[in-house]
Amino acid sequence: MPSPTIGRRTRPAYPILLLLAPVLAAGCATTRPGVPPDGAAPTPPAVWATDEQPAAPSAATAPTGPARPAPSSAGPPATAPRAGLRHVFPVRADDVAYHPTHGAYPATDIFADCGEPFVAVTDGTVVEVSRTDRYDKRGPQGPENGGLSVALLGDDGVRYYGSHLSVVTTGVDAGVRVRAGQQLGKVGRTGNANNVCHVHFGISPPCPGRDGWWIRRGVLWPARYLDSWKRGGNREPAAEVTAWQRKHGCPKAP
């Protein structure tokens, strides 16, 4: 498994992998694709996040004790989902690539240099933040795989999740409002990122009251939405998310 740091305009010499081996049940793909694919305002909230950036901390060593505080979280806002909102590509970088597939469940890995901005896909409310890397490869695989992460509930009723971040932006906390394109954090390799700089990106319904990492990590294939946003389009996943939830509800942990 490759483990070099991806530098600016430098790509590791990965072998051609047309058949990606599935990773652990809640894991991420670990190869960067050789060729990237083609590429009314909300009610003013009381608090908006800022774009101030702290220095990126080193990933914390996973604790060995049984007590692990949960990531900060907030319930979804009591507003009806809205259509026609602006959507943007979640990583702001010149050199970016992603797979149309992912191991074990629907999601994708967006590869870019460590430190590139991870941004809000659309206007919405931050619902969950993890600023500590608690992943331990010797422990249960799934709950802590994401390392540093941010989950955003868009005003379109869709949850957007990015993990393996190197840092979460100051002021981005549960309950805070953000705008499309606003920086939430930076690309990193925390959690089970296998030393490869990327953002795990998942799309899912919020599932209040019966939530969990197995839903938050992603339930839809994001590639066709990413393709649109990367080209400046505005394809909206809300209808597909709604249809998925009508069929599956909020399933319990696998």
CSV table of C-alpha atoms in Angstrom, one decimal:
chain,number,residue,atom,x,y,z
A,1,MET,CA,0.0,0.0,0.0
A,2,PRO,CA,1.6,3.3,-1.0
A,3,SER,CA,2.6,5.7,1.7
A,4,PRO,CA,4.3,8.8,0.3
A,5,THR,CA,3.2,12.3,1.1
A,6,ILE,CA,1.6,13.8,-2.0
A,7,GLY,CA,3.5,17.1,-2.9
A,8,ARG,CA,2.4,19.9,-5.0
A,9,ARG,CA,2.0,18.6,-8.6
A,10,THR,CA,3.7,15.4,-7.6
A,11,ARG,CA,1.8,12.1,-7.8
A,12,PRO,CA,3.0,8.8,-6.3
A,13,ALA,CA,3.9,6.1,-8.8
A,14,TYR,CA,0.9,3.9,-8.2
A,15,PRO,CA,0.3,0.8,-10.3
A,16,ILE,CA,-2.7,0.8,-12.6
A,17,LEU,CA,-5.6,-0.6,-10.5
A,18,LEU,CA,-8.7,-1.1,-12.6
A,19,LEU,CA,-10.1,-3.5,-10.0
A,20,LEU,CA,-9.9,-1.9,-6.6
A,21,ALA,CA,-9.7,-4.4,-3.8
A,22,PRO,CA,-12.4,-3.6,-1.2
A,23,VAL,CA,-11.1,-2.3,2.0
A,24,LEU,CA,-12.4,-2.8,5.5
A,25,ALA,CA,-16.1,-2.4,5.9
A,26,ALA,CA,-15.8,1.3,6.8
A,27,GLY,CA,-12.5,2.0,5.1
A,28,CYS,CA,-11.4,4.2,2.1
A,29,ALA,CA,-9.9,3.6,-1.2
A,30,THR,CA,-6.1,4.3,-1.0
A,31,THR,CA,-5.1,5.0,-4.6
A,32,ARG,CA,-5.2,8.3,-6.4
A,33,PRO,CA,-6.7,8.0,-9.9
A,34,GLY,CA,-4.2,8.9,-12.7
A,35,VAL,CA,-6.7,11.1,-14.6
A,36,PRO,CA,-9.3,13.2,-12.9
A,37,PRO,CA,-12.9,13.2,-14.4
A,38,ASP,CA,-14.2,16.1,-16.6
A,39,GLY,CA,-14.8,18.4,-15.2
A,40,ALA,CA,-33.0,32.5,-3.1
A,41,ALA,CA,-30.4,33.0,-0.1
A,42,PRO,CA,-31.1,31.4,3.3
A,43,THR,CA,-32.6,33.3,6.3
A,44,PRO,CA,-29.7,35.1,8.0
A,45,PRO,CA,-28.7,33.0,11.0
A,46,ALA,CA,-27.5,34.2,14.4
A,47,VAL,CA,-24.0,32.7,13.9
A,48,TRP,CA,-21.9,32.1,10.8
A,49,ALA,CA,-18.6,30.4,10.8
A,50,THR,CA,-15.5,32.4,9.7
A,51,ASP,CA,-12.7,31.4,7.4
A,52,GLU,CA,-9.9,31.9,10.0
A,53,GLN,CA,-7.4,29.0,9.8
A,54,PRO,CA,-5.3,27.7,12.7
A,55,ALA,CA,-2.0,25.9,12.2
A,56,ALA,CA,-2.6,22.3,11.3
A,57,PRO,CA,-1.9,20.0,14.3
A,58,SER,CA,-0.3,16.6,14.1
A,59,ALA,CA,-2.7,13.7,14.4
A,60,ALA,CA,-3.2,12.6,18.0
A,61,THR,CA,-2.3,9.2,19.1
A,62,ALA,CA,-5.4,7.1,19.6
A,63,PRO,CA,-6.2,6.7,23.3
A,64,THR,CA,-6.2,3.2,24.8
A,65,GLY,CA,-8.8,3.8,27.5
A,66,PRO,CA,-12.4,2.7,27.0
A,67,ALA,CA,-13.9,6.2,27.5
A,68,ARG,CA,-14.0,8.1,24.2
A,69,PRO,CA,-16.0,11.4,24.0
A,70,ALA,CA,-18.3,11.6,21.1
A,71,PRO,CA,-17.8,14.2,18.4
A,72,SER,CA,-19.6,17.5,19.0
A,73,SER,CA,-23.0,17.3,17.3
A,74,ALA,CA,-26.3,19.2,16.9
A,75,GLY,CA,-29.7,18.2,15.8
A,76,PRO,CA,-30.9,19.2,12.3
A,77,PRO,CA,-32.4,22.6,12.0
A,78,ALA,CA,-36.2,22.9,11.9
A,79,THR,CA,-36.5,24.2,8.4
A,80,ALA,CA,-38.0,22.7,5.3
A,81,PRO,CA,-35.6,21.5,2.6
A,82,ARG,CA,-35.2,23.9,-0.3
A,83,ALA,CA,-34.5,23.2,-4.0
A,84,GLY,CA,-32.4,25.3,-6.4
A,85,LEU,CA,-29.6,26.0,-3.9
A,86,ARG,CA,-26.1,26.5,-5.2
A,87,HIS,CA,-23.7,23.5,-5.0
A,88,VAL,CA,-20.0,23.6,-5.3
A,89,PHE,CA,-17.2,20.9,-5.6
A,90,PRO,CA,-16.1,20.1,-2.0
A,91,VAL,CA,-12.3,20.4,-2.5
A,92,ARG,CA,-10.8,23.7,-3.8
A,93,ALA,CA,-7.6,22.7,-5.6
A,94,ASP,CA,-6.1,22.8,-9.1
A,95,ASP,CA,-4.9,19.2,-8.9
A,96,VAL,CA,-7.8,17.0,-7.7
A,97,ALA,CA,-9.0,13.6,-8.7
A,98,TYR,CA,-11.5,11.0,-7.4
A,99,HIS,CA,-12.8,7.5,-8.1
A,100,PRO,CA,-16.3,6.8,-9.4
A,101,THR,CA,-16.3,3.8,-7.0
A,102,HIS,CA,-15.4,3.0,-3.4
A,103,GLY,CA,-14.7,-0.1,-1.4
A,104,ALA,CA,-17.6,-1.8,0.4
A,105,TYR,CA,-20.2,1.0,0.4
A,106,PRO,CA,-21.2,4.1,-1.7
A,107,ALA,CA,-18.9,7.1,-1.2
A,108,THR,CA,-15.8,8.4,-2.9
A,109,ASP,CA,-12.3,9.6,-2.0
A,110,ILE,CA,-11.3,13.0,-3.3
A,111,PHE,CA,-7.5,13.1,-3.8
A,112,ALA,CA,-5.6,16.4,-3.5
A,113,ASP,CA,-2.5,17.7,-1.8
A,114,CYS,CA,-2.6,17.8,2.0
A,115,GLY,CA,-3.6,21.3,3.2
A,116,GLU,CA,-5.9,22.1,0.2
A,117,PRO,CA,-9.3,23.6,1.4
A,118,PHE,CA,-12.3,21.4,2.0
A,119,VAL,CA,-15.4,23.5,1.6
A,120,ALA,CA,-19.1,23.5,2.2
A,121,VAL,CA,-21.0,22.0,-0.8
A,122,THR,CA,-24.0,24.2,-0.2
A,123,ASP,CA,-25.5,26.6,2.4
A,124,GLY,CA,-26.4,24.7,5.6
A,125,THR,CA,-25.8,24.0,9.2
A,126,VAL,CA,-22.8,22.1,10.7
A,127,VAL,CA,-24.3,19.1,12.5
A,128,GLU,CA,-21.2,17.2,13.7
A,129,VAL,CA,-17.5,17.9,14.1
A,130,SER,CA,-14.5,15.7,15.2
A,131,ARG,CA,-11.3,17.6,15.9
A,132,THR,CA,-9.4,14.6,17.4
A,133,ASP,CA,-8.0,11.6,15.6
A,134,ARG,CA,-9.1,8.6,17.7
A,135,TYR,CA,-8.6,5.9,15.0
A,136,ASP,CA,-6.8,2.8,16.2
A,137,LYS,CA,-6.2,0.1,13.6
A,138,ARG,CA,-6.2,-2.5,16.4
A,139,GLY,CA,-9.7,-1.4,17.6
A,140,PRO,CA,-13.2,-1.6,16.0
A,141,GLN,CA,-13.2,-0.6,12.4
A,142,GLY,CA,-15.9,2.0,11.6
A,143,PRO,CA,-16.8,4.4,14.4
A,144,GLU,CA,-13.4,6.3,14.4
A,145,ASN,CA,-12.2,5.7,10.8
A,146,GLY,CA,-12.8,9.2,9.7
A,147,GLY,CA,-10.2,10.9,12.0
A,148,LEU,CA,-10.9,14.7,11.8
A,149,SER,CA,-14.2,15.3,10.1
A,150,VAL,CA,-17.1,17.7,9.5
A,151,ALA,CA,-20.7,16.8,8.7
A,152,LEU,CA,-22.9,19.5,7.1
A,153,LEU,CA,-26.7,19.3,6.8
A,154,GLY,CA,-27.5,21.4,3.7
A,155,ASP,CA,-30.6,23.5,3.4
A,156,ASP,CA,-31.5,21.0,0.6
A,157,GLY,CA,-32.1,18.4,3.3
A,158,VAL,CA,-28.9,16.4,2.4
A,159,ARG,CA,-26.0,15.6,4.7
A,160,TYR,CA,-22.5,16.0,3.3
A,161,TYR,CA,-19.6,14.4,5.2
A,162,GLY,CA,-15.9,15.0,4.7
A,163,SER,CA,-13.3,13.1,6.8
A,164,HIS,CA,-9.5,12.4,7.0
A,165,LEU,CA,-9.0,16.2,7.4
A,166,SER,CA,-5.7,17.6,8.7
A,167,VAL,CA,-7.5,20.4,10.5
A,168,VAL,CA,-11.1,21.7,11.1
A,169,THR,CA,-11.5,25.4,10.6
A,170,THR,CA,-11.8,27.6,13.7
A,171,GLY,CA,-15.4,28.5,14.3
A,172,VAL,CA,-16.8,25.5,12.4
A,173,ASP,CA,-18.7,23.9,15.2
A,174,ALA,CA,-22.0,22.0,15.6
A,175,GLY,CA,-24.9,24.4,15.1
A,176,VAL,CA,-23.0,27.0,13.1
A,177,ARG,CA,-24.3,28.2,9.7
A,178,VAL,CA,-22.0,28.1,6.7
A,179,ARG,CA,-22.3,29.2,3.0
A,180,ALA,CA,-21.6,27.3,-0.1
A,181,GLY,CA,-17.8,27.4,-0.8
A,182,GLN,CA,-16.9,28.4,2.7
A,183,GLN,CA,-13.9,26.6,4.1
A,184,LEU,CA,-14.6,23.9,6.7
A,185,GLY,CA,-11.2,22.3,7.0
A,186,LYS,CA,-8.1,21.1,5.0
A,187,VAL,CA,-7.4,17.9,3.1
A,188,GLY,CA,-5.4,15.5,5.3
A,189,ARG,CA,-4.7,11.9,6.1
A,190,THR,CA,-6.1,11.3,9.6
A,191,GLY,CA,-8.1,8.2,10.6
A,192,ASN,CA,-7.6,5.2,8.3
A,193,ALA,CA,-6.5,7.3,5.3
A,194,ASN,CA,-3.4,5.0,5.0
A,195,ASN,CA,-1.0,7.9,4.7
A,196,VAL,CA,-2.6,9.2,1.5
A,197,CYS,CA,-3.8,12.8,1.4
A,198,HIS,CA,-7.5,12.8,0.5
A,199,VAL,CA,-11.0,13.6,1.7
A,200,HIS,CA,-13.5,10.8,2.2
A,201,PHE,CA,-16.8,12.3,0.9
A,202,GLY,CA,-20.2,10.9,1.7
A,203,ILE,CA,-23.8,11.8,0.9
A,204,SER,CA,-26.6,10.7,3.1
A,205,PRO,CA,-29.9,11.6,4.8
A,206,PRO,CA,-29.5,13.1,8.3
A,207,CYS,CA,-31.5,10.3,10.1
A,208,PRO,CA,-32.1,12.3,13.4
A,209,GLY,CA,-32.5,10.1,16.5
A,210,ARG,CA,-31.2,6.9,14.8
A,211,ASP,CA,-28.0,8.2,13.3
A,212,GLY,CA,-24.6,6.5,13.1
A,213,TRP,CA,-21.3,6.4,11.3
A,214,TRP,CA,-22.6,3.6,8.9
A,215,ILE,CA,-25.1,6.2,7.5
A,216,ARG,CA,-23.0,9.3,7.8
A,217,ARG,CA,-20.1,7.8,5.8
A,218,GLY,CA,-22.3,7.7,2.7
A,219,VAL,CA,-25.3,5.9,1.1
A,220,LEU,CA,-25.2,7.2,-2.5
A,221,TRP,CA,-22.6,7.2,-5.2
A,222,PRO,CA,-21.4,10.8,-5.3
A,223,ALA,CA,-19.5,10.8,-8.7
A,224,ARG,CA,-22.2,12.1,-10.9
A,225,TYR,CA,-22.8,15.0,-8.6
A,226,LEU,CA,-19.1,15.7,-8.3
A,227,ASP,CA,-18.8,15.6,-12.1
A,228,SER,CA,-21.5,18.3,-12.4
A,229,TRP,CA,-20.2,20.5,-9.6
A,230,LYS,CA,-16.6,20.3,-11.0
A,231,ARG,CA,-17.9,21.6,-14.3
A,232,GLY,CA,-19.8,24.4,-12.6
A,233,GLY,CA,-23.1,22.6,-12.9
A,234,ASN,CA,-25.7,22.3,-10.1
A,235,ARG,CA,-27.0,18.7,-10.1
A,236,GLU,CA,-28.9,18.2,-6.8
A,237,PRO,CA,-28.8,14.9,-4.9
A,238,ALA,CA,-31.9,15.7,-2.7
A,239,ALA,CA,-34.4,13.6,-4.8
A,240,GLU,CA,-32.1,10.6,-4.8
A,241,VAL,CA,-31.5,10.9,-1.0
A,242,THR,CA,-35.2,11.1,-0.3
A,243,ALA,CA,-35.9,8.1,-2.5
A,244,TRP,CA,-33.2,6.1,-0.7
A,245,GLN,CA,-34.6,7.0,2.7
A,246,ARG,CA,-38.1,6.0,1.7
A,247,LYS,CA,-36.8,2.6,0.7
A,248,HIS,CA,-34.3,2.0,3.5
A,249,GLY,CA,-35.3,4.3,6.4
A,250,CYS,CA,-32.5,4.8,8.9
A,251,PRO,CA,-30.9,1.3,9.1
A,252,LYS,CA,-29.2,0.0,12.2
A,253,ALA,CA,-25.5,-0.6,12.3
A,254,PRO,CA,-24.3,-3.4,10.0
